[in-house]
XYZ file of C-alpha atoms in Angstrom:
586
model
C 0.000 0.000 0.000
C 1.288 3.593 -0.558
C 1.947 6.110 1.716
C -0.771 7.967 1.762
C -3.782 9.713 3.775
C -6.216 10.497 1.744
C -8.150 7.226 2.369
C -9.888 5.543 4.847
C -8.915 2.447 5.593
C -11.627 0.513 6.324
C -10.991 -3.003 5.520
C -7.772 -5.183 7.063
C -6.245 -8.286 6.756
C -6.511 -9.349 10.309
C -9.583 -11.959 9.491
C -11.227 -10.763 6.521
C -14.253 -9.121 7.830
C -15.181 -5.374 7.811
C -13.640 -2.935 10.293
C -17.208 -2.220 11.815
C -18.427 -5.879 11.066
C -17.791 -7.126 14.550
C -18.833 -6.947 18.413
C -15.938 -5.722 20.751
C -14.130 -8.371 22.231
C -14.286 -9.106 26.456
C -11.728 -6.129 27.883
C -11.742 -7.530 31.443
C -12.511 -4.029 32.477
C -15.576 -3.389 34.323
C -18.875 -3.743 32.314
C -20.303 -0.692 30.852
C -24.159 -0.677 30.381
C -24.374 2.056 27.387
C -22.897 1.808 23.887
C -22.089 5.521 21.989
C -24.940 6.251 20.006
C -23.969 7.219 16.206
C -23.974 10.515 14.692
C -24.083 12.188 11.748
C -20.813 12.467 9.462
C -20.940 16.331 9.264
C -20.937 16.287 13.297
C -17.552 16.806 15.337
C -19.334 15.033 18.498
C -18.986 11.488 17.306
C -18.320 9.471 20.549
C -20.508 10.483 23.148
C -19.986 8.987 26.570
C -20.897 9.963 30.312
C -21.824 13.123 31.021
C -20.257 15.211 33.587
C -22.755 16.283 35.743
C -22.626 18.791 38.960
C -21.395 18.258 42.222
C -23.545 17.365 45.203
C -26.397 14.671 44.066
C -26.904 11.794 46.157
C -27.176 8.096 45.766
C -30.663 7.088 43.948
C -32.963 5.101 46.180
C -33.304 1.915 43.928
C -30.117 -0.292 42.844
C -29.706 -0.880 38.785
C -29.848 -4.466 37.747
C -26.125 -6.425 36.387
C -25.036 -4.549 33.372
C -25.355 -5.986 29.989
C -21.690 -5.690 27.664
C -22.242 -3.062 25.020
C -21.912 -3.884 21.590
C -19.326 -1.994 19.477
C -20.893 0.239 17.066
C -21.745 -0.687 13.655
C -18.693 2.116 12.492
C -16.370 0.963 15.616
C -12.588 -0.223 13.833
C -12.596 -3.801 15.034
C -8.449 -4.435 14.771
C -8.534 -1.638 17.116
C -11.090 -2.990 19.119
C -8.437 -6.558 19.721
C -5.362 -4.759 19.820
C -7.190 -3.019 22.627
C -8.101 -6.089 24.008
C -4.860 -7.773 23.580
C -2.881 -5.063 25.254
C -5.301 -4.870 28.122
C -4.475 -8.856 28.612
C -0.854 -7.887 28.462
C -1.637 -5.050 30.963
C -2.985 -7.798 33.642
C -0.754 -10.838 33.272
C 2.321 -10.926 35.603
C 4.988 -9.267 34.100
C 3.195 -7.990 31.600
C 4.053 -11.279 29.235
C 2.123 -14.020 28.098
C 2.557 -16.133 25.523
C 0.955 -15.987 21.826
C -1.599 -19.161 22.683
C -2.010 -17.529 25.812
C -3.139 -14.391 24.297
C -5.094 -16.652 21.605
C -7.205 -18.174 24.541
C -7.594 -14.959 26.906
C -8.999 -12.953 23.538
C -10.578 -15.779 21.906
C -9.497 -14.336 19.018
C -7.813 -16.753 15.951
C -3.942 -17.460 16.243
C -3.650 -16.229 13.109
C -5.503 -12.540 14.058
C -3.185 -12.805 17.269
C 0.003 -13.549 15.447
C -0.894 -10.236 13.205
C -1.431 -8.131 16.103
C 1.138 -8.342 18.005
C 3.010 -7.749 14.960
C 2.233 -4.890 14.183
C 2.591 -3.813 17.928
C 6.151 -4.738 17.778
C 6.577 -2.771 14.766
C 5.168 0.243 16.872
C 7.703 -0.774 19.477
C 4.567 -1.126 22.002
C 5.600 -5.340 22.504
C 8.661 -7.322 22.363
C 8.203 -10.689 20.518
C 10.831 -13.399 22.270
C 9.879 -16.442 20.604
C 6.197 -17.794 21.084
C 6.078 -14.597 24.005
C 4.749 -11.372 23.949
C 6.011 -8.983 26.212
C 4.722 -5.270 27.051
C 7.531 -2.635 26.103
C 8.889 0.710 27.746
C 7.873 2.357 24.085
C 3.225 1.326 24.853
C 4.003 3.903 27.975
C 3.539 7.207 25.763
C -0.196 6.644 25.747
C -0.154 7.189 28.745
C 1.866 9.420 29.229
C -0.305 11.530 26.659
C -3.208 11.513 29.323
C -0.999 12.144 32.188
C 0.723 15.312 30.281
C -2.709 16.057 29.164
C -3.879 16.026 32.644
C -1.422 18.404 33.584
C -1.734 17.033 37.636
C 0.962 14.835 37.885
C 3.369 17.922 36.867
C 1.736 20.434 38.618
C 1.587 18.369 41.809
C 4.185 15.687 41.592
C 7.022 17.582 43.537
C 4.461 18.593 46.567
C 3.382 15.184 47.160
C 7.235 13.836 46.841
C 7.759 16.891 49.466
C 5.031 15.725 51.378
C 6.199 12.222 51.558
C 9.715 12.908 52.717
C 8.048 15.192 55.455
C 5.922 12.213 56.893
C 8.374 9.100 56.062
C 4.786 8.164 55.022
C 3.963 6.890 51.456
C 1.477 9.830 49.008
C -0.279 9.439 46.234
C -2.453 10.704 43.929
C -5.567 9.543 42.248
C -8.284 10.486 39.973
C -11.754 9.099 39.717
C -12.313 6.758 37.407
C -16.072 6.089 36.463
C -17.023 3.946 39.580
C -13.056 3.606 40.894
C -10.106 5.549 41.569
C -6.919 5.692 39.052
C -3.642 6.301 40.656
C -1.365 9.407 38.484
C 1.373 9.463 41.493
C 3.166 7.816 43.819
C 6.045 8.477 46.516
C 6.936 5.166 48.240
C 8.579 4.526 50.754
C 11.622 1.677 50.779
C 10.126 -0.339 53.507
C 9.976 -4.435 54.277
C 6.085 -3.574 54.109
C 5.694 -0.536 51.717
C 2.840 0.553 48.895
C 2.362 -2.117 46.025
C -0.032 -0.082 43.621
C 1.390 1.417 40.736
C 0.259 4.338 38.535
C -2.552 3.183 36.034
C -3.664 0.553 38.382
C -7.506 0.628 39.060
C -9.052 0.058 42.551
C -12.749 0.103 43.599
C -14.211 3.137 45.050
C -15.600 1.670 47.937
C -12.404 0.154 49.210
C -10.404 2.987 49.160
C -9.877 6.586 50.876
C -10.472 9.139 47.547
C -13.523 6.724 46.588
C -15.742 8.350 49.312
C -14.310 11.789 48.066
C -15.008 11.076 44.370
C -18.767 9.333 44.779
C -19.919 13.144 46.503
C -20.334 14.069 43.182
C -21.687 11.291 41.552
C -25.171 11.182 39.373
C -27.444 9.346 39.618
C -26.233 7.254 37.015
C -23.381 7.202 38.533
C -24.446 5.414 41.306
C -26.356 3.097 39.227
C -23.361 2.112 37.243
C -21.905 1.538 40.576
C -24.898 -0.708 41.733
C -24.650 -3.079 38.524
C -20.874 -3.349 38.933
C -21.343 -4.465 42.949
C -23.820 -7.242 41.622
C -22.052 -8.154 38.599
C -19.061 -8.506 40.710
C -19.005 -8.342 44.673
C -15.669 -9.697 45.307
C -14.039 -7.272 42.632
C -12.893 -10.218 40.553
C -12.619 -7.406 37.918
C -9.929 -5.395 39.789
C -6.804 -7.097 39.267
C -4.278 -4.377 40.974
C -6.405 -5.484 44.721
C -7.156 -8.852 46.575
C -10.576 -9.977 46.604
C -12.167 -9.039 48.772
C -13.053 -11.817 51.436
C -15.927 -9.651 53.397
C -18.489 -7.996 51.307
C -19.393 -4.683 52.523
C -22.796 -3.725 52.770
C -23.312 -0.966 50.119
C -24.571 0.590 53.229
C -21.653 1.032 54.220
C -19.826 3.633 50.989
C -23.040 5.503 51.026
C -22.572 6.563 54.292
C -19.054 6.649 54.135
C -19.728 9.057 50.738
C -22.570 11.289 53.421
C -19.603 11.422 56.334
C -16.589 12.626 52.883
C -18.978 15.219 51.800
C -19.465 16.863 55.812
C -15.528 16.098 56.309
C -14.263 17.044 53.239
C -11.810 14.267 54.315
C -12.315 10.366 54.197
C -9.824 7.141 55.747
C -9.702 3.939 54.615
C -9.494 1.385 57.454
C -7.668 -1.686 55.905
C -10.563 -1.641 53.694
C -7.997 -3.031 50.412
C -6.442 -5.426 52.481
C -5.285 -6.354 56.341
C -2.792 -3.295 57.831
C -3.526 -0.937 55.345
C -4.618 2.826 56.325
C -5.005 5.951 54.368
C -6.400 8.954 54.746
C -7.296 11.234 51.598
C -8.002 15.073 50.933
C -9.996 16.249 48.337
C -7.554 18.502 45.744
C -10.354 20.763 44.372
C -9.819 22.649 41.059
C -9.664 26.366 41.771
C -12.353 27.710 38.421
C -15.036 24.959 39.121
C -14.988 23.817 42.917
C -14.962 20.139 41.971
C -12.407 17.303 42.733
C -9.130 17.613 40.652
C -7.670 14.776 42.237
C -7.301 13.355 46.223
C -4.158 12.960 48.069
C -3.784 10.633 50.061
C -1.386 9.412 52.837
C -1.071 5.946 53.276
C 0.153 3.643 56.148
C 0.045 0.215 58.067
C -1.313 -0.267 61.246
C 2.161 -0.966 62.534
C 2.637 2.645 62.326
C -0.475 4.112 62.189
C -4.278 3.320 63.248
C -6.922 5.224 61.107
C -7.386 7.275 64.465
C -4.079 8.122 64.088
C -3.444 9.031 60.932
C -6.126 11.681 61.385
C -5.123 13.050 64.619
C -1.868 13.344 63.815
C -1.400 13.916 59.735
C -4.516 15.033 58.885
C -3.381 19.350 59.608
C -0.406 18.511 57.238
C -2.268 17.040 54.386
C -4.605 19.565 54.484
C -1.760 22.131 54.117
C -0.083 20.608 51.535
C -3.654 20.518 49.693
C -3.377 23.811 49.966
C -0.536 24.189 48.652
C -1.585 21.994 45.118
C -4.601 24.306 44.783
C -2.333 27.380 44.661
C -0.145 25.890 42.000
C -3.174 25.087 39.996
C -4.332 28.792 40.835
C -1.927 30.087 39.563
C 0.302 27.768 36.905
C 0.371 29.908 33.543
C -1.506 28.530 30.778
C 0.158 25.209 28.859
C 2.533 25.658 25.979
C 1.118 23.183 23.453
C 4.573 21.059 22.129
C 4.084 19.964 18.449
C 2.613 16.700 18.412
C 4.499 13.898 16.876
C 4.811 14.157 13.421
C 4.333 11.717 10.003
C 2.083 9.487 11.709
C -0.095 8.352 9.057
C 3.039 8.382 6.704
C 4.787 6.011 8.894
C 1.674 3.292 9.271
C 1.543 3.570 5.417
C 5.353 2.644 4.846
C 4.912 0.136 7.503
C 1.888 -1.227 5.788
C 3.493 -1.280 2.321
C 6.760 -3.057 3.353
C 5.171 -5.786 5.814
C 2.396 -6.228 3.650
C -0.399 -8.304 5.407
C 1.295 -8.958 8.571
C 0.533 -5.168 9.307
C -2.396 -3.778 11.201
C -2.491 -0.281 9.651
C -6.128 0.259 11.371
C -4.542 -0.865 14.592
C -1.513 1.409 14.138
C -3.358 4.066 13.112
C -6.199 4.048 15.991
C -3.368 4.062 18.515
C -1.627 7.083 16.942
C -4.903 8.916 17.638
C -4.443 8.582 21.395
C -0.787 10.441 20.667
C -2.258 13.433 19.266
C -3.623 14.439 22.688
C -0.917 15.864 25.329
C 0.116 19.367 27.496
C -2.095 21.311 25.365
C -3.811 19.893 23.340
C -6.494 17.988 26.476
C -9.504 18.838 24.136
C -9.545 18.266 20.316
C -11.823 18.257 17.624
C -12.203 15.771 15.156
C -10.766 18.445 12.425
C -7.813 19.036 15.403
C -6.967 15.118 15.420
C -7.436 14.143 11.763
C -4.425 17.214 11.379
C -2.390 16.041 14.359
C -1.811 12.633 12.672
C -2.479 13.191 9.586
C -5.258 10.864 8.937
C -8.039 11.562 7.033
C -10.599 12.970 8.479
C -12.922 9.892 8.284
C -10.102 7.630 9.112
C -9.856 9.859 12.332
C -13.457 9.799 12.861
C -14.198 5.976 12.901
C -11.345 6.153 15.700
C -12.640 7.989 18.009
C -15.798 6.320 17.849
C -13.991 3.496 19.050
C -12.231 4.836 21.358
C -15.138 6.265 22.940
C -16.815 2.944 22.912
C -13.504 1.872 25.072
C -14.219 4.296 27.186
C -10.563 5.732 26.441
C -11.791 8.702 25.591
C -14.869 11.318 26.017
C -16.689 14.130 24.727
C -15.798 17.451 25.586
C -17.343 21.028 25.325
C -17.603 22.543 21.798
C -17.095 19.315 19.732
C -14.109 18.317 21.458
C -12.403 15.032 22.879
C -10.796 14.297 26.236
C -8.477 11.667 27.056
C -9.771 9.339 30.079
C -7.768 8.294 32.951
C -8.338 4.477 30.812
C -5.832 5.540 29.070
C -3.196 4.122 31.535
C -4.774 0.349 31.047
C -3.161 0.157 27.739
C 0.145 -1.195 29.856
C 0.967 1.137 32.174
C 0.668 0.050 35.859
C 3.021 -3.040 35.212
C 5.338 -0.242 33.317
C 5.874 1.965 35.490
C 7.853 -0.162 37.445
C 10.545 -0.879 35.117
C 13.822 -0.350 36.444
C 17.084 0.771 33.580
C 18.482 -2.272 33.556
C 14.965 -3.779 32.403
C 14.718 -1.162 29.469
C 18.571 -2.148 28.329
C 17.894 -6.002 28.623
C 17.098 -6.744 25.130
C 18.939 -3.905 23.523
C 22.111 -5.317 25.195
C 21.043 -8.658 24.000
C 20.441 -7.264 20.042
C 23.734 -5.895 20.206
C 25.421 -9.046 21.399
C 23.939 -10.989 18.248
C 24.808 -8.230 15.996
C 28.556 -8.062 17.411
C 29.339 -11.625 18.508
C 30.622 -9.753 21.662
C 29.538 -9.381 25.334
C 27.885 -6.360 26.207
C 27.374 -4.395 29.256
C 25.428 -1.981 31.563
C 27.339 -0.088 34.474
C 26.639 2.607 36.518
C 28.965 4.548 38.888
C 29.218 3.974 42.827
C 28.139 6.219 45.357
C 31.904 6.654 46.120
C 32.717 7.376 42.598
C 35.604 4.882 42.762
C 34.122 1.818 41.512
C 31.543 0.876 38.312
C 28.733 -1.458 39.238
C 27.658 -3.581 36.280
C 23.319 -3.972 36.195
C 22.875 -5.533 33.078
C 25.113 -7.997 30.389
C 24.539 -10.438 27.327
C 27.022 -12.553 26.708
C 28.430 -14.332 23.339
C 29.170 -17.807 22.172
C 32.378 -17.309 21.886
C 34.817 -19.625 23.403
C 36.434 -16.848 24.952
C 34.774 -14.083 25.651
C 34.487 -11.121 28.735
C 32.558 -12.524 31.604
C 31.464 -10.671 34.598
C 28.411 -10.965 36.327
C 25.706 -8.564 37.084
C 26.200 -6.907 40.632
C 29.818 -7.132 39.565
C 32.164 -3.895 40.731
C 35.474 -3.121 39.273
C 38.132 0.927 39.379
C 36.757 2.885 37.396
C 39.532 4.291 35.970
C 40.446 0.959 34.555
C 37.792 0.416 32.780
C 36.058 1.909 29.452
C 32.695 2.297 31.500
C 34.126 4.116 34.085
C 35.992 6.895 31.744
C 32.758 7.494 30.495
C 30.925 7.476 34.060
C 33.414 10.068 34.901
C 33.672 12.058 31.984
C 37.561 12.014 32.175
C 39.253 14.490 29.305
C 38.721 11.801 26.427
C 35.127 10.801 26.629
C 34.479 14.049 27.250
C 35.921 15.063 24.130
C 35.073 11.851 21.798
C 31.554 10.956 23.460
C 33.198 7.523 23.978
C 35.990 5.677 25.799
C 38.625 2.753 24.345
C 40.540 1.284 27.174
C 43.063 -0.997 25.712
C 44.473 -4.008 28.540
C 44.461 -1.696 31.028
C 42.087 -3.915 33.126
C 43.689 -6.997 32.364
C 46.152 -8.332 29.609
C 43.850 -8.815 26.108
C 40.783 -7.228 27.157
C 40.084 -4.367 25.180
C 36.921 -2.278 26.137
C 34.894 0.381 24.433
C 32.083 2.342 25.833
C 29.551 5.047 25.614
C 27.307 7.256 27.871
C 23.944 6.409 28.064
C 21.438 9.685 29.279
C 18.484 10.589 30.826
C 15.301 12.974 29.929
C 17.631 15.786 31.266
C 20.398 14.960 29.270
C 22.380 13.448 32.185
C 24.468 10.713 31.567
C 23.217 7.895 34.153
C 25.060 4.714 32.909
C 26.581 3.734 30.388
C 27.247 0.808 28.126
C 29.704 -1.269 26.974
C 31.391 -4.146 24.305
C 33.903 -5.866 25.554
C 36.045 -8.065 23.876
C 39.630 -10.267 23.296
C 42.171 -7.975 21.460
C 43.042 -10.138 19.251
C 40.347 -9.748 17.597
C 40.130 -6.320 16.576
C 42.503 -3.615 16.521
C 41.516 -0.395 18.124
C 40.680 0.983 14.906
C 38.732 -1.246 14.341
C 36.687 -1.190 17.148
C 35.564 2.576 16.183
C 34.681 1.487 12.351
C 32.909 -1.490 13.226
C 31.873 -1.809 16.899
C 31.218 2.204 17.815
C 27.872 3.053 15.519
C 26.519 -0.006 16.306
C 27.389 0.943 19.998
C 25.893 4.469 19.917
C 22.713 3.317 18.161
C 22.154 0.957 21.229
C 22.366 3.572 23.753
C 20.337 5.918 21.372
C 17.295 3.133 21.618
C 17.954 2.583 25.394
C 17.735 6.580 25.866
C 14.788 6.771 23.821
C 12.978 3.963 25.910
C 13.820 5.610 28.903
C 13.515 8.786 27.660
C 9.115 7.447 27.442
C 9.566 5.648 30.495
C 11.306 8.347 32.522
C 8.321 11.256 32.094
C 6.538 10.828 34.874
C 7.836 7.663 36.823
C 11.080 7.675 38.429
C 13.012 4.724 36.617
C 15.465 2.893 38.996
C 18.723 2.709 38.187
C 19.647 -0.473 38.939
């Protein structure tokens, strides 16, 4: 296929059928009981979802009956619909891998459909493909990141509730409400034996949590119905993989009034509601033009430090001041500068889709890149706005909102416009944002070991600055090759990783370091830096290998680009990873 735009592509490969010819697959996400209604092409409303409805309405007197799965529009994309669906399995399987028959019996979807897929989510970088596995990659993260920067909270906020944290030697988050549940878009941990699990992205049930309370205050009446069905459909919050379930089920009783004491309080706790020893307390953070619930922040305990009792006593005056705090920043941040969004999108699925032929998605690829066009300015788009962000064509953009909105990844907006939902981070995030540098390097370390037939390496420097600690390696075939294991320290200043880690006079000047036998009689060495959003260099990375194999010569002609393009695609992964999750070093 040519690379072009003008056309809509609404037929694919994946299993012959029509784009809009099939029923959205089982997300594992909670049921939703409406479907987007259709409307006309000329409209920039095409996806409408739940309104947004004012604060203060209380919980209906009747409960709604188990919700019924929507079916996808007639004009929803359906690859888009399973790559949703596939990623979202990803999302909730440990480690965020599972295997290609796995993912053929979670989806139900054909091996063949499955096989194309993931694919064309390598190709996008979103997956890793290791054999018969599929594994989420650091590169799925800038969805959401697009909500998050969207959002604007985490970077507005972020640096109070890390303040905040430090203050109390107490773990803070922050969380947004997410139709019936809460969304977590921060978190400051604490290294304990018995510290915070959740992650950003993961999804917890309002009623077992602190900000739920907070949240349901301004819930509609559908709201609260939604709620209802959910509770029925699924009392031990089966559906909620990021929490136990829940042994005890609480009387619904028991949130509605919890929801009545929030809204008198303006303050809610959650006695070990999620699990055994587990205490928070949460503070609504309310936006400064409406009145109504940004976010919560909450403080978050175990019982071996805290009781509820005490955590309000004795931290509930400094949350409340720190709230404070957030709601001046939002007062008065200056308006967002709106970055340029990325760039040849729809250029790149074409060329993608002309030289893999079949095995490419392009209505997969191209739905996701609608998600990109959102970000710090640019929260609300039209349909005309998004169709020129990618560079899709118009009805092209259109059919991908509608399923989007049918995800619930998206929702209507005043004046035509689009909004990114806090579903957003499902698509792979929570099990993400826990991925540590040597993680990111793994395979990139391992591609450049097959392309060198040469160990490769991962250091970074000591707290003393004396020594290199190696993180990450893959090794070679080779009969004799560089070994040293992971954990590994060696002097820095005998060692190519270390001249770098140091920026001594020569990799300062070259961007690289050759150490030549210095370490050890026949090992010759060359590394580069490896750097950070910020442009610090925070490890670096090496090839190692005999010297009688190649001169130093030819260890820059040969080994070097091959080198620096390795810790180019590291830095770019990290670079995604790094935005608004702190990515361990080692």
């Amino acid at each position: 296929m040519p690379a072009h735009t003008t056309h809509d592509a609404s037929r694919d490969g994946t299993d012959g059928a029509r784009d809009g010819s099939a029923t959205a697959p089982d997300t594992g996400a909670p049921a939703e009981t409406t479907a987007p209604a259709r409307t006309k092409e000329s409209s920039e409303a095409v996806a409408p979802a739940e309104a947004v409805a004012p604060a203060g309405t209380t919980a209906p007197a009747t409960k709604a009956v188990a919700p019924v799965k929507a079916v996808a529009p007639a004009e929803a994309v359906a690859p888009l619909l399973r790559g949703i669906a596939v990623l979202r399995r990803l999302t909730e399987a440990p480690g965020g891998t599972l295997s290609l028959s796995a993912l053929e019996k979670t989806t139900g979807l054909a091996r063949s459909t499955v096989d194309r897929l993931t694919a064309t989510l390598a190709r996008m970088g979103y997956v890793r493909l290791d054999g018969r596995d599929v594994t989420l990659a650091p590169r799925l993260m800038e969805l959401g990141n697009a909500y998050l920067a969207a959002l604007r909270l985490p970077a507005l906020l972020s640096t109070r509730a890390d303040e905040l944290a430090d203050e109390l030697d107490e773990s803070v988050s922050l969380a947004v409400g997410d139709r019936d549940g809460i969304r977590f878009i921060h978190q400051a941990t604490r290294r304990r034996a018995m510290s915070l699990s959740f992650r950003i992205g993961d999804l917890l049930p309002a009623e077992r949590t602190a900000p739920g309370p907070l949240f349901a205050t301004e819930w509609t009446d559908p709201d609260w119905h939604r709620w209802w069905s959910r509770r029925a459909a699924d009392p031990a919050d089966h559906t909620f993989p990021a929490v136990p379930p829940s042994e005890h089920v609480t009387p619904d009783e028991d949130f509605t009034l919890r929801t009545a004491r929030a809204a008198a309080d303006d303050y809610a706790l959650d006695d070990q509601l999620i699990e055994p020893g587990l205490v928070a307390l949460s503070v609504p953070v309310r936006d400064p033009g409406t009145g109504r619930v940004a976010c919560v922040a909450s403080v978050v305990s175990h019982t071996s430090r805290h009781t509820a009792a005490d955590l309000r006593t004795a931290l509930l005056p400094r949350l409340r001041a720190a709230v404070a705090a957030m709601e001046d920043d939002l007062r008065t941040a200056p308006p967002p500068e709106p970055g340029p969004p990325r760039a040849g999108l729809a250029t790149w699925t074409g060329a993608s889709k002309q030289e893999l032929g079949r095995e490419f998605v392009e209505s997969l690829a191209r739905g996701l890149t609608v998600l990109t066009a959102f970000g710090e300015g640019r929260s609300a788009l039209t349909l005309t706005q998004v169709a020129q962000a990618t560079g899709l064509a118009r009805a092209t953009a259109r059919r991908a909102l509608i399923t989007l909105g049918h995800e619930g990844l998206l929702a209507p907006a005043p004046d035509h416009t689009f909004t990114l939902t806090p579903r957003v981070l499902s698509l792979g995030f929570p099990p993400l944002s826990r991925t540590s540098l040597p993680e990111i390097a793994q395979p990139h370390l391992t591609a450049l070991a097959d392309r060198v037939h040469e160990s490769t390496s991962l250091a970074v420097l000591s707290e003393s600055g004396e020594e290199i600690q190696y993180t990450a390696r893959a090794s070679t075939t080779r009969v004799l090759s560089a070994r040293v294991t992971v954990g590994a320290r060696l002097p820095a200043r005998a060692t190519a990783l270390g001249h770098v880690l140091l920026a001594l006079p020569e990799a300062r000047t070259q961007g690289y370091a050759l150490v030549d036998e210095e370490l050890e009689a026949g090992l010759r060495s060359l590394a580069v830096p490896v750097r950070d959003r910020a442009g610090r260099v925070v490890a670096a990375v090496n090839v190692a290998m005999h010297a009688a194999r190649r001169t130093a010569a030819a260890c820059r002609t040969d080994i070097l680009p091959e080198l620096s393009r390795t810790a180019t695609h590291i830095e770019a992964d990290l670079s995604v990873a790094g935005r608004f999750v702190h990515v361990p070093l080692t």
